[in-house]
Coordinates of C-alpha atoms in Angstrom, one line a residue:
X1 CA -7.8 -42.5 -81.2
X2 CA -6.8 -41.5 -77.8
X3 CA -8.5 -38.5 -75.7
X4 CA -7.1 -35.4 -75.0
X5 CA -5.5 -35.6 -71.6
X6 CA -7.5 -33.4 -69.6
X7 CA -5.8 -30.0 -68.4
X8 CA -6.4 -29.3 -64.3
X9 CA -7.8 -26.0 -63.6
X10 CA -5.7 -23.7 -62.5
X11 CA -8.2 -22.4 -59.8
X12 CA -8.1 -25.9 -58.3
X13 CA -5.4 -27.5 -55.3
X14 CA -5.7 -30.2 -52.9
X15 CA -5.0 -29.2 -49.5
X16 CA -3.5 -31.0 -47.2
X17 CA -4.3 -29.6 -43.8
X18 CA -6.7 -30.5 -41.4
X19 CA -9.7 -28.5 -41.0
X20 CA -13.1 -28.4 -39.6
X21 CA -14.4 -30.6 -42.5
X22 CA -13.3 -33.2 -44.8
X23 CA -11.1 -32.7 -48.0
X24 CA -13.1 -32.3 -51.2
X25 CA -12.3 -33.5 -54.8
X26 CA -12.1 -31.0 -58.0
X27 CA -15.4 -32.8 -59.5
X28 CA -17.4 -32.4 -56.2
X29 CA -16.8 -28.9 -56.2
X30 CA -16.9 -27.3 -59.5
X31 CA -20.3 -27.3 -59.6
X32 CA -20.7 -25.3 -56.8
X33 CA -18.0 -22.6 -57.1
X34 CA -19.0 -22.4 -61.3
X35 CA -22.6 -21.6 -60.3
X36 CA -23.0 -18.1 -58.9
X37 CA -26.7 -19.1 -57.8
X38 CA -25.4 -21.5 -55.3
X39 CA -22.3 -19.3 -54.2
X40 CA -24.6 -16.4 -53.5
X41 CA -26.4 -19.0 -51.1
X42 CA -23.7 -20.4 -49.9
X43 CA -22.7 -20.7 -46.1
X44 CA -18.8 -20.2 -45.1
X45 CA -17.7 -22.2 -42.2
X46 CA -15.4 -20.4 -39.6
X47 CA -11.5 -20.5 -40.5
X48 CA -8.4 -22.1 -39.2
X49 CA -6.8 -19.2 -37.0
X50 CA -3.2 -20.1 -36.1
X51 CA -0.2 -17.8 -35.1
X52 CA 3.3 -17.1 -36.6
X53 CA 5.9 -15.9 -34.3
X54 CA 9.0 -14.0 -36.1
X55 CA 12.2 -13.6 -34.1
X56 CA 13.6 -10.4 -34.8
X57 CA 17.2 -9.6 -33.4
X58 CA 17.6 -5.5 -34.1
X59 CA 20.1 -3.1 -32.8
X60 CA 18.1 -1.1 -29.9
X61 CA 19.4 1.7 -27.5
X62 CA 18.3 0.7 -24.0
X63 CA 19.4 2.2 -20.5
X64 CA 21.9 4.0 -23.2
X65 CA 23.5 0.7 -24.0
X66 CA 23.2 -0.1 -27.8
X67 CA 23.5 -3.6 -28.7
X68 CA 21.5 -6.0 -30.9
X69 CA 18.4 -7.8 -28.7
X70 CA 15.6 -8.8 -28.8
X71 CA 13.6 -6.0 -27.3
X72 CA 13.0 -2.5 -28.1
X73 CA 11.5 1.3 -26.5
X74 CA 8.5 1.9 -27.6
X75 CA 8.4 4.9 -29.1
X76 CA 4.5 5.7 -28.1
X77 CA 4.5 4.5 -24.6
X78 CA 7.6 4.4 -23.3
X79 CA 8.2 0.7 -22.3
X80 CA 10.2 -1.9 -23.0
X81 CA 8.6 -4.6 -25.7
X82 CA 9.2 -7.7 -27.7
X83 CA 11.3 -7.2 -31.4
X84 CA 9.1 -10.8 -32.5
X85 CA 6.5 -10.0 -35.1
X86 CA 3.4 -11.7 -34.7
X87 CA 1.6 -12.5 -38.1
X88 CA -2.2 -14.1 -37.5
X89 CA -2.8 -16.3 -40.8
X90 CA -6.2 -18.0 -41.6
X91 CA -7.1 -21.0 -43.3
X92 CA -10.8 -22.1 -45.3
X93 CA -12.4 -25.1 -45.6
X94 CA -11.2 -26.8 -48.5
X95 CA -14.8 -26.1 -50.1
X96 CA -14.3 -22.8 -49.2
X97 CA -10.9 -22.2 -50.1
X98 CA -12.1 -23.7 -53.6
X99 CA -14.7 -20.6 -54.0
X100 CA -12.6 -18.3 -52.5
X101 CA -9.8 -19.5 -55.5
X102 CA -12.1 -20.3 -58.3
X103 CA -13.5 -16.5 -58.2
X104 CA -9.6 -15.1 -57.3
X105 CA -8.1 -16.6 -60.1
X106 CA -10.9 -17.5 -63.1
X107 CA -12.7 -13.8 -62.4
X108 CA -10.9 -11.0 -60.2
X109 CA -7.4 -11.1 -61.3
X110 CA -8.5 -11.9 -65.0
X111 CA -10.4 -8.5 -64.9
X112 CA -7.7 -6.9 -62.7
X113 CA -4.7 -7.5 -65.3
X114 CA -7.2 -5.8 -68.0
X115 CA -7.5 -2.8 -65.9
X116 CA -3.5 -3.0 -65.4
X117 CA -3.1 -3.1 -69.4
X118 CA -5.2 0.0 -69.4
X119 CA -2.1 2.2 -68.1
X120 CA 1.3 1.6 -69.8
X121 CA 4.0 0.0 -67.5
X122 CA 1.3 -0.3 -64.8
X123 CA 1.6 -4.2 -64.9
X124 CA 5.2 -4.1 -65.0
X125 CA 4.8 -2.3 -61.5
X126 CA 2.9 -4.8 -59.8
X127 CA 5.1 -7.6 -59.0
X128 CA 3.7 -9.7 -56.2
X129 CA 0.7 -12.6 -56.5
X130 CA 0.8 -12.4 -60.0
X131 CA 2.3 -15.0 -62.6
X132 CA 4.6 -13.2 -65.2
X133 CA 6.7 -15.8 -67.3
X134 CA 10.1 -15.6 -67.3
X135 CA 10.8 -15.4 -71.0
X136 CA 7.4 -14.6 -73.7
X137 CA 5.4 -18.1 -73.8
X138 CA 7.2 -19.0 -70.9
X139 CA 5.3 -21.5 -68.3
X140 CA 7.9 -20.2 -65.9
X141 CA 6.9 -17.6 -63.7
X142 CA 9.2 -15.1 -62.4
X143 CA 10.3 -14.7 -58.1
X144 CA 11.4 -12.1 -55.9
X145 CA 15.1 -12.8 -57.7
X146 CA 14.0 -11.6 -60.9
X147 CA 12.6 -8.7 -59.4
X148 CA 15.3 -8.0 -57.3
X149 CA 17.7 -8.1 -60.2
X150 CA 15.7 -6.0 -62.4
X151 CA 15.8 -3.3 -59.6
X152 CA 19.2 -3.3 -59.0
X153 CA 20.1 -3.7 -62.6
X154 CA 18.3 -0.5 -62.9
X155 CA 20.5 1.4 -60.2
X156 CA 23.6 0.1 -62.1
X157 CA 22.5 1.9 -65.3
X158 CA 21.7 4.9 -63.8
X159 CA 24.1 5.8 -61.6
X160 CA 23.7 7.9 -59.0
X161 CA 20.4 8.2 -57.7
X162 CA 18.4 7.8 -54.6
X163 CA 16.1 4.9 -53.7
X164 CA 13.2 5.1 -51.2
X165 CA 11.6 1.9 -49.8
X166 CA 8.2 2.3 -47.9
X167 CA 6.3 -0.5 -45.9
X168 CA 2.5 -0.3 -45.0
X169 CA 1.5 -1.0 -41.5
X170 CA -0.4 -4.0 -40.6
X171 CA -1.8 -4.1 -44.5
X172 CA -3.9 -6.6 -44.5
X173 CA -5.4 -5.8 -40.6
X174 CA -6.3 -2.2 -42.3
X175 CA -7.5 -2.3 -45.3
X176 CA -10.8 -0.6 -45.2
X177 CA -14.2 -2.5 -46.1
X178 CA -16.2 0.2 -47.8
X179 CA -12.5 1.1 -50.1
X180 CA -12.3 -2.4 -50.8
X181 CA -15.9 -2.6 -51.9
X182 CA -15.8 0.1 -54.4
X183 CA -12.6 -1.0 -56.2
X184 CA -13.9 -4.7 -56.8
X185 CA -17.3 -2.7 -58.5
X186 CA -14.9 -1.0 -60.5
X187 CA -13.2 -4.0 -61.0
X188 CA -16.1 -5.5 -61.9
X189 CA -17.6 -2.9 -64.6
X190 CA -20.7 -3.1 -61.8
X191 CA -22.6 -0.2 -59.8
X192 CA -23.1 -2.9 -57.4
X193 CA -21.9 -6.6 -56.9
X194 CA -23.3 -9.3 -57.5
X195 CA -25.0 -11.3 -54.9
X196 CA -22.5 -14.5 -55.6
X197 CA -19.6 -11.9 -55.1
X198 CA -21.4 -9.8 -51.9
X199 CA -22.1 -13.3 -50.3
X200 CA -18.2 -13.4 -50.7
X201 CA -17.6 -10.1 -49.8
X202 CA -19.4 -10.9 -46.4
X203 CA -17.7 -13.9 -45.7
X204 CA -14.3 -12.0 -45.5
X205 CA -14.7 -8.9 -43.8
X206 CA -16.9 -10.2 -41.6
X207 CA -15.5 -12.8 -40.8
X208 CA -15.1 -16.0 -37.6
X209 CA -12.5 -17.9 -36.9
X210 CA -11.9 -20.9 -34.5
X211 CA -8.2 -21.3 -33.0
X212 CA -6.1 -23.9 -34.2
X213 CA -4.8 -24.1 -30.6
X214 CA -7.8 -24.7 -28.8
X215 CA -7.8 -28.3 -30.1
X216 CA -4.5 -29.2 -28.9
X217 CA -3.7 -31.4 -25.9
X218 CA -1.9 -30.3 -22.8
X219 CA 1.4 -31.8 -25.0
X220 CA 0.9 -29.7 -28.2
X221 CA -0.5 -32.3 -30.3
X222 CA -4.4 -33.2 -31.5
X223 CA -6.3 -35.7 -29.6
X224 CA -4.9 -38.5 -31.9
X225 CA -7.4 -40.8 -30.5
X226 CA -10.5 -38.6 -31.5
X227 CA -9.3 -38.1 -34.8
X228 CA -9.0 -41.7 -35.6
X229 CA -12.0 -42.3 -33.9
X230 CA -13.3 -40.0 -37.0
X231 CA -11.1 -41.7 -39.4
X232 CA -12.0 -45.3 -38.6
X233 CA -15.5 -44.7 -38.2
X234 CA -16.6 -42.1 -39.8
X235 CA -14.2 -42.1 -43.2
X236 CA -13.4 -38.4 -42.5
X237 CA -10.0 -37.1 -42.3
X238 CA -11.3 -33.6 -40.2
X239 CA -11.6 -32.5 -36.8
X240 CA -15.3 -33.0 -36.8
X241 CA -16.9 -35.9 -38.3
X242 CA -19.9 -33.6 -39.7
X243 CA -21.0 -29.7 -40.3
X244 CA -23.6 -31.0 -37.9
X245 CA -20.8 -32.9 -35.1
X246 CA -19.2 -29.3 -35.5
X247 CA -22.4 -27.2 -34.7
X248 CA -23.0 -28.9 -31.7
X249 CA -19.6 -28.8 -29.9
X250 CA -20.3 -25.2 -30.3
X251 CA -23.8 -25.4 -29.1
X252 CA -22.4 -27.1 -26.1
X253 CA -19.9 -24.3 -25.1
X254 CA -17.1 -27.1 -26.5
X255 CA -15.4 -24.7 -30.0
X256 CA -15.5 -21.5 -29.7
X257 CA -16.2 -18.9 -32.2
X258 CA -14.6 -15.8 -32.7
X259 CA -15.5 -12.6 -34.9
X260 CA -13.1 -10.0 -36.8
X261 CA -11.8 -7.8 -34.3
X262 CA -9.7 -5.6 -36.3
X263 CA -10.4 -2.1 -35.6
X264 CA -8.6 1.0 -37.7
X265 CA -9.8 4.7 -37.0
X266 CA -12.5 3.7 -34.5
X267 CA -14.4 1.2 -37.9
X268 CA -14.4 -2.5 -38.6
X269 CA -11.9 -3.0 -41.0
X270 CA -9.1 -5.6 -42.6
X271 CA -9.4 -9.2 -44.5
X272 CA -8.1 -12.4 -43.3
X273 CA -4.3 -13.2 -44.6
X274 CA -3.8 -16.6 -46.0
X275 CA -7.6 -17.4 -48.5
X276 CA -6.5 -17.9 -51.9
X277 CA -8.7 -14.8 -52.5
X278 CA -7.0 -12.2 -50.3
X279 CA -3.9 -11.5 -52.7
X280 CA -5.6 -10.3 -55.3
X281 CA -7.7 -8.2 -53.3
X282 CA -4.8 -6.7 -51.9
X283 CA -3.2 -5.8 -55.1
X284 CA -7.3 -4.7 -56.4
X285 CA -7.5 -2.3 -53.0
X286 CA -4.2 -0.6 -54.0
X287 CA -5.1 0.3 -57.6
X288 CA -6.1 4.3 -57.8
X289 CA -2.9 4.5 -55.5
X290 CA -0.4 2.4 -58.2
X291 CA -1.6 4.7 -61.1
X292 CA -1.3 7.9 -59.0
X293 CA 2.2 6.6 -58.1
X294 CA 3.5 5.8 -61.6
X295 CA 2.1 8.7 -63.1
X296 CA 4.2 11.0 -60.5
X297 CA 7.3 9.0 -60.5
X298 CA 7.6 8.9 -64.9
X299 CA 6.8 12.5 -64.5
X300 CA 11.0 12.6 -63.4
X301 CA 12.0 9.4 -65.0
X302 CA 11.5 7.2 -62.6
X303 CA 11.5 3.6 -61.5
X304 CA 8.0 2.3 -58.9
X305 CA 7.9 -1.0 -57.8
X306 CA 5.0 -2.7 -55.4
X307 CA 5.6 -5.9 -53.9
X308 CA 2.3 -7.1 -51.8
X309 CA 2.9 -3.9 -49.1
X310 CA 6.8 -3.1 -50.1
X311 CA 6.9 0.0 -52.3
X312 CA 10.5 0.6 -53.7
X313 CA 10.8 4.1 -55.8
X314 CA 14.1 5.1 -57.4
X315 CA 14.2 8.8 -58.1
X316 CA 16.8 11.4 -58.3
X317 CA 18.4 12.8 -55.6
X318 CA 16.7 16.0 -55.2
X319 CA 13.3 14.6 -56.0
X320 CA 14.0 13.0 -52.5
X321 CA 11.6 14.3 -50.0
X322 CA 8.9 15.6 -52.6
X323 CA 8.2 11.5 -53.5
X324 CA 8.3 11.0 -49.5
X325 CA 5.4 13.4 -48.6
X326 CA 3.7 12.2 -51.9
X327 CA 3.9 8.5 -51.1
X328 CA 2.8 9.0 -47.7
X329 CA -0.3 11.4 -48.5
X330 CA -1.5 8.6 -50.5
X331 CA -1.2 6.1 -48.3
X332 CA -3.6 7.8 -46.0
X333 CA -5.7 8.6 -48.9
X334 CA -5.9 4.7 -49.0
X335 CA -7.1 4.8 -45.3
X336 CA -3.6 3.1 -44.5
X337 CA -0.6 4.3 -42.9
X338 CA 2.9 3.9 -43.1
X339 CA 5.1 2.0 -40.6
X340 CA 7.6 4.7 -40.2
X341 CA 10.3 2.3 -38.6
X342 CA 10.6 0.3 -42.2
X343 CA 11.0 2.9 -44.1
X344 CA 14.9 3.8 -45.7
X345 CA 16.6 5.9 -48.0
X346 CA 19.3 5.0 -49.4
X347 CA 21.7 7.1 -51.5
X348 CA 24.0 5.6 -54.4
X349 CA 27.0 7.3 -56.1
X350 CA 29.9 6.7 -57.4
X351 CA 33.0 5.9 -54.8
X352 CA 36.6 7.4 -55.5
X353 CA 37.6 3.9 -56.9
X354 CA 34.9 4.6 -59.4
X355 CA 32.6 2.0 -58.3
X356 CA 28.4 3.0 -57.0
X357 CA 28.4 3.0 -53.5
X358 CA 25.2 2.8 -51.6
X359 CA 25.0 4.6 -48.4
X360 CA 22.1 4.5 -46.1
X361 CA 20.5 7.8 -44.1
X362 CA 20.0 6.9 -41.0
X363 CA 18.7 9.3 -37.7
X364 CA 21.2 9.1 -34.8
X365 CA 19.5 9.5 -31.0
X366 CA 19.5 13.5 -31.8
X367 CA 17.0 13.2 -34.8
X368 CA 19.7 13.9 -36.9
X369 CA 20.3 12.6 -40.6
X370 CA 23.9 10.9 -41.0
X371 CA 25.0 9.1 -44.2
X372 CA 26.3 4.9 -43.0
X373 CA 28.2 2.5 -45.4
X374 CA 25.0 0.1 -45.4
X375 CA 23.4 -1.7 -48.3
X376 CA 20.0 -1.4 -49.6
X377 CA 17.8 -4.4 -49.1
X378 CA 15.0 -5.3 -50.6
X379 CA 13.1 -8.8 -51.3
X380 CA 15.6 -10.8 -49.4
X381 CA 18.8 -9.3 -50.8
X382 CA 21.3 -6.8 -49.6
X383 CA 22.6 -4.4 -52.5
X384 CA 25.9 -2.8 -52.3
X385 CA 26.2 -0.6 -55.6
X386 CA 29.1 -3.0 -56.4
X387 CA 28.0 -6.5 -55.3
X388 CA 24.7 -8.6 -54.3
X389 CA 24.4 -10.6 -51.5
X390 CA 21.5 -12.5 -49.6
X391 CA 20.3 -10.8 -46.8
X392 CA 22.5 -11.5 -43.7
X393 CA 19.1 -12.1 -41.4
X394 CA 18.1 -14.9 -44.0
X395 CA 21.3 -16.5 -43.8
X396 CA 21.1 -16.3 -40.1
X397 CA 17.5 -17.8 -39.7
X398 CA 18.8 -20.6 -41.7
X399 CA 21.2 -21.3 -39.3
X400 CA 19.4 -20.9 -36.2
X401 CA 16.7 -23.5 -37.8
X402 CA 19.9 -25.6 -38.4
X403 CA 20.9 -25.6 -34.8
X404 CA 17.5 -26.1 -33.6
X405 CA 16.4 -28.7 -35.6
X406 CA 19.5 -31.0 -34.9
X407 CA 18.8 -30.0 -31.1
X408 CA 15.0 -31.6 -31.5
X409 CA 16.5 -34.6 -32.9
X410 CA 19.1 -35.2 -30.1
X411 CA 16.3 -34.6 -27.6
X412 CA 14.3 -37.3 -28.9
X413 CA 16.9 -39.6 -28.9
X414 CA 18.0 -38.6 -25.4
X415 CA 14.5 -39.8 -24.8
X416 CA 14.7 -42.8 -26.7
X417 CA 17.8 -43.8 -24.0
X418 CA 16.0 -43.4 -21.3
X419 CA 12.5 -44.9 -21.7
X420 CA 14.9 -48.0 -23.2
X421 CA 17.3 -47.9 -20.4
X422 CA 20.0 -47.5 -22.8
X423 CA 23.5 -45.9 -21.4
X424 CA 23.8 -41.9 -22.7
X425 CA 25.0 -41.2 -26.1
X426 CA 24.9 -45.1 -27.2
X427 CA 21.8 -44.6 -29.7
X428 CA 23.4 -43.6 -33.1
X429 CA 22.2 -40.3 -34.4
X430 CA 20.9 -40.9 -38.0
X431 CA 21.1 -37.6 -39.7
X432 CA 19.9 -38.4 -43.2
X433 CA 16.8 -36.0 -43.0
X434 CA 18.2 -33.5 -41.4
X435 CA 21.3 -33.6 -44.0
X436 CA 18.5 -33.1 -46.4
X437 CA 17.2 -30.3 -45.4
X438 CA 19.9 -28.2 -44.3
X439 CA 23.1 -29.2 -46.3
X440 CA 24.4 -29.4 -50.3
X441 CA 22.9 -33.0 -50.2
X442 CA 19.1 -31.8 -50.3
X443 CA 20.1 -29.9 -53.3
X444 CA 20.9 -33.1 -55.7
X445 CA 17.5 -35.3 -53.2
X446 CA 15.1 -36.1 -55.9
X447 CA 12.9 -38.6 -54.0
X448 CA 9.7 -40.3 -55.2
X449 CA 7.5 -41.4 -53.1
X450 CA 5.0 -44.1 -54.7
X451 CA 1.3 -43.8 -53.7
X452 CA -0.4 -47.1 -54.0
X453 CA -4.4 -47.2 -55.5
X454 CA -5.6 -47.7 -51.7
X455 CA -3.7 -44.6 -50.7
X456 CA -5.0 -42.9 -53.3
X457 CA -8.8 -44.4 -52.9
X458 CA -8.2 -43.1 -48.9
X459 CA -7.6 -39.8 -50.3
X460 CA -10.8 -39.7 -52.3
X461 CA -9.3 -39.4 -55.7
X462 CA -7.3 -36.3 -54.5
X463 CA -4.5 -35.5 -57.4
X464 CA -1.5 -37.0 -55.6
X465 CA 0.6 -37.7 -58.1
X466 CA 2.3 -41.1 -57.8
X467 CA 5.8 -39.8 -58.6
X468 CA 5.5 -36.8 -56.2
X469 CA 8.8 -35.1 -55.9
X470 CA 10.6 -33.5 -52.8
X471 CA 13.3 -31.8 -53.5
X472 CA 15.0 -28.6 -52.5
X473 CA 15.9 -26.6 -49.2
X474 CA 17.7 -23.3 -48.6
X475 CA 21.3 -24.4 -50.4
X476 CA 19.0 -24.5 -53.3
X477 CA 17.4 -21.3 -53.1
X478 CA 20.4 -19.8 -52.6
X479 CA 22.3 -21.2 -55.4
X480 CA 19.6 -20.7 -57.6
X481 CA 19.2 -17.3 -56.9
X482 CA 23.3 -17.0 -57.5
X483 CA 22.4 -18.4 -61.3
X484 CA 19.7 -15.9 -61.6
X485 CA 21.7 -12.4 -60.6
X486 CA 24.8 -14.1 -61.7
X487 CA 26.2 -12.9 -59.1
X488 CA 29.1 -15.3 -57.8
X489 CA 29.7 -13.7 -54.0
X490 CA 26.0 -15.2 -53.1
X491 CA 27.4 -19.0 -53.6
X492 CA 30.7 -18.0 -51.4
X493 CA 27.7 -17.3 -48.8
X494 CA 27.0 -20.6 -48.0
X495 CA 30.6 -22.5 -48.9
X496 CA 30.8 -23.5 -45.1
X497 CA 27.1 -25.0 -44.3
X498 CA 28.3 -28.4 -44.5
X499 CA 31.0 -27.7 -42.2
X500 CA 28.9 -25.5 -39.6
X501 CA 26.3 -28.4 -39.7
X502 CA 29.2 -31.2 -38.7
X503 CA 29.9 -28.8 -35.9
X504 CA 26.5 -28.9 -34.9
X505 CA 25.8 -32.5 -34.8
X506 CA 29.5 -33.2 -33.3
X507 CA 28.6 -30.8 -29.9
X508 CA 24.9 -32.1 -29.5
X509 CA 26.2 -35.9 -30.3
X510 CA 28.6 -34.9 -27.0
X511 CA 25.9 -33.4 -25.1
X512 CA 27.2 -29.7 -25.6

């Protein structure tokens, strides 16, 4: 008789990146993370700090010229700024992400979906970092689509109504330690936590970092050399070849560490974004507000919906400004505050064709409230009342990445020429990948890539699987979403990538 296959633990994933130590296999690990005598001892190495730049391209008044750009007023100060948003993300070692997961996952959100079942329709309001299957027994989890559609479907039904969408300032940066602390006791049915879960605790509110960036070359890259130096010699696929090799680079002024700095109402406060722990946490900090919420919104029928730190409330119309002052008292009962500039109202009702219309209230340069034919958007989608369509910055990101990532490939064979002393535009421009991952052909890729034992053996044991597929891209998202909403008009969106990409390649292969 054969054995059971064994089931992976859903608190466990191999990570690929490259951190301050080596990779570490499920058995090597789970009995540290299942023993909370070692976890209460445990010692956290410094995260992976590394920066992501968003380029934002908003409509902005300045020198009384309105036009879209990339800067804006400040509204505090006075000056002229930078539109990008600029999102610090932190990474563990892959021991310590393993704890941080292991006690997300087996422990906090486990206990946290009990307290949600405690209020009725509580769960259904909390959408984000959660798994809720598509269908009862389902092992497919729903996505932003689904709860998308489910909003808007529920602004068809009801007609005319009004729909407020509220964003939280720098979340994450702000949430306050001693709030966060109480909520995971109450989470935990505990006066006080735990040493294994205050060792925790510790470890990511008071936490250091090291920058990604100060370990790159003058070029952009790692020191290639060093790290297979460490590879080769050592076996270690890290940036140091021990916790020891580590401790004395920063001994010797070499690495150098850095400590929270995020300050909120003159006190320490926020957690690091990107730990498999800090979702859950999130959605645990924001728990007295999301029953406080609910209970005021069923009080007038209705609909609350929190996605990470987007808050969507559909209400009637003159329950308007009541749910505005009410959102926004909790938010600083939270020790939180809005960001003023996301905020919307929108205002559906039905159009003399007989169709819902969504109309947006917007503040003209006098302060003053106007109605504008503009759609509602929310998780990547722009709602109309009549139709559904993906949000026209999305589509325009895609093709900016389009455009840029053909120009990268261009440039390196431009290179390629001249290091070989080839003529200008004689080296053919295989486009393959790139038609991969920006046309209708990475929709229908399903490429295996075979890992051989030695690969695997490198890997130390790591669950590759040895038919890994990769597969997908934009197109695919798109259509998929399409399927879901069944919504037609969000397929016509992208009938002309394919010909916008030839267009592309055809000027860069001419040097354009």
């Amino acid at each position: 008789m054969s054995k059971p296959k064994k089931q992976k633990k859903s608190w466990y994933k191999s990570r690929r990146y490259l951190h301050l130590t080596e990779q570490v296999i499920e058995k090597k690990v789970y009995p540290l993370v299942s023993r909370p005598r070692l976890v209460a001892k445990h010692a956290f190495f410094p995260l992976l700090h590394k920066t992501l730049v968003e380029r934002r391209y908003k409509k902005s008044t300045i020198d009384c010229v309105s036009k879209r750009r990339h800067k804006k007023i400040d509204k505090k100060t006075g000056k002229i700024v930078s539109t990008k948003k600029i999102r610090n993300i932190y990474y563990a070692t892959h021991v310590d992400a393993n704890i941080y997961a292991y006690y997300a996952r087996e422990i906090l959100l486990k206990k946290y979906i009990e307290f949600l079942k405690k209020t009725p329709q509580l769960s259904d309001c909390i959408t984000a970092y959660r798994f809720i299957p598509v269908e009862k027994n389902s092992d497919k989890g729903k996505s932003s689509t689904h709860f998308a559609k489910e909003v808007f479907e529920y602004i068809e039904a009801k007609g005319e109504c009004c729909v407020l969408t509220f964003d939280i300032k720098s979340f994450f940066d702000h949430i306050s330690h001693k709030q966060l602390k109480k909520m995971w006791c109450k989470v935990l049915g505990k006066k006080t936590l735990p040493k294994d879960h205050y060792n925790i605790y510790k470890s990511i509110t008071n936490f250091s970092y090291v920058r990604r960036d100060d370990f790159r070359e003058k070029h952009g890259g790692f020191d290639e050399k060093r790290l297979a130096t460490i590879r080769n010699e050592k076996g270690v696929k890290a940036l140091f070849s021990s916790p020891q090799d580590f401790r004395e680079h920063i001994k010797d002024g070499k690495v150098r560490v850095y400590k929270n700095s995020n300050r909120y109402k003159n006190k320490m406060t926020g957690i690091p974004q990107g730990l498999p722990i800090s979702p859950v946490l999130a959605n645990l900090y924001l728990l007295n507000f999301d029953k406080e919420i609910l209970k005021r919104v069923q009080s007038f029928g209705g609909l609350y919906r929190r996605y990470s730190d987007d808050i969507l409330v559909v209400c009637p119309h003159d329950k308007r400004q009541e749910v505005g002052r009410f959102i926004d008292k909790k938010i600083k009962k939270s020790d939180l505050e809005m960001a003023e500039d996301k905020n919307e109202i929108c205002l559906f009702n039905y159009g003399a064709n007989g169709e819902l219309e969504c109309k947006k209230v917007i503040k003209d340069e006098n302060g003053e409230d106007y109605n504008a034919n503009r759609p509602l958007n929310y998780l990547g989608f722009e709602f109309y009342g009549n139709k559904t369509l993906i949000r026209s910055k999305s589509l325009a990101a895609y093709y900016r990445k389009m455009k840029q990532g053909i120009k990268r490939k261009v440039k390196r064979l431009r290179k390629y020429e001249e290091k070989n002393d080839l003529p200008k535009y004689s080296a053919t421009l295989y486009y393959r990948k790139l038609a991969i991952r920006y046309t209708t052909k990475g929709v229908k890729s399903k490429r295996r890539y075979n890992h051989t034992i030695a690969k695997l053996e490198e890997t130390k044991g790591s669950p590759l699987s040895k038919n890994q597929k990769y597969l997908g891209n934009y197109i695919s998202h798109v259509k998929r979403a399409g399927r879901i909403m069944g919504k037609p008009e969000i397929n016509r969106q992208i009938r002309n990538s394919n010909k916008i990409f030839r267009k592309y390649i055809a000027q860069r292969n001419k040097g354009e």
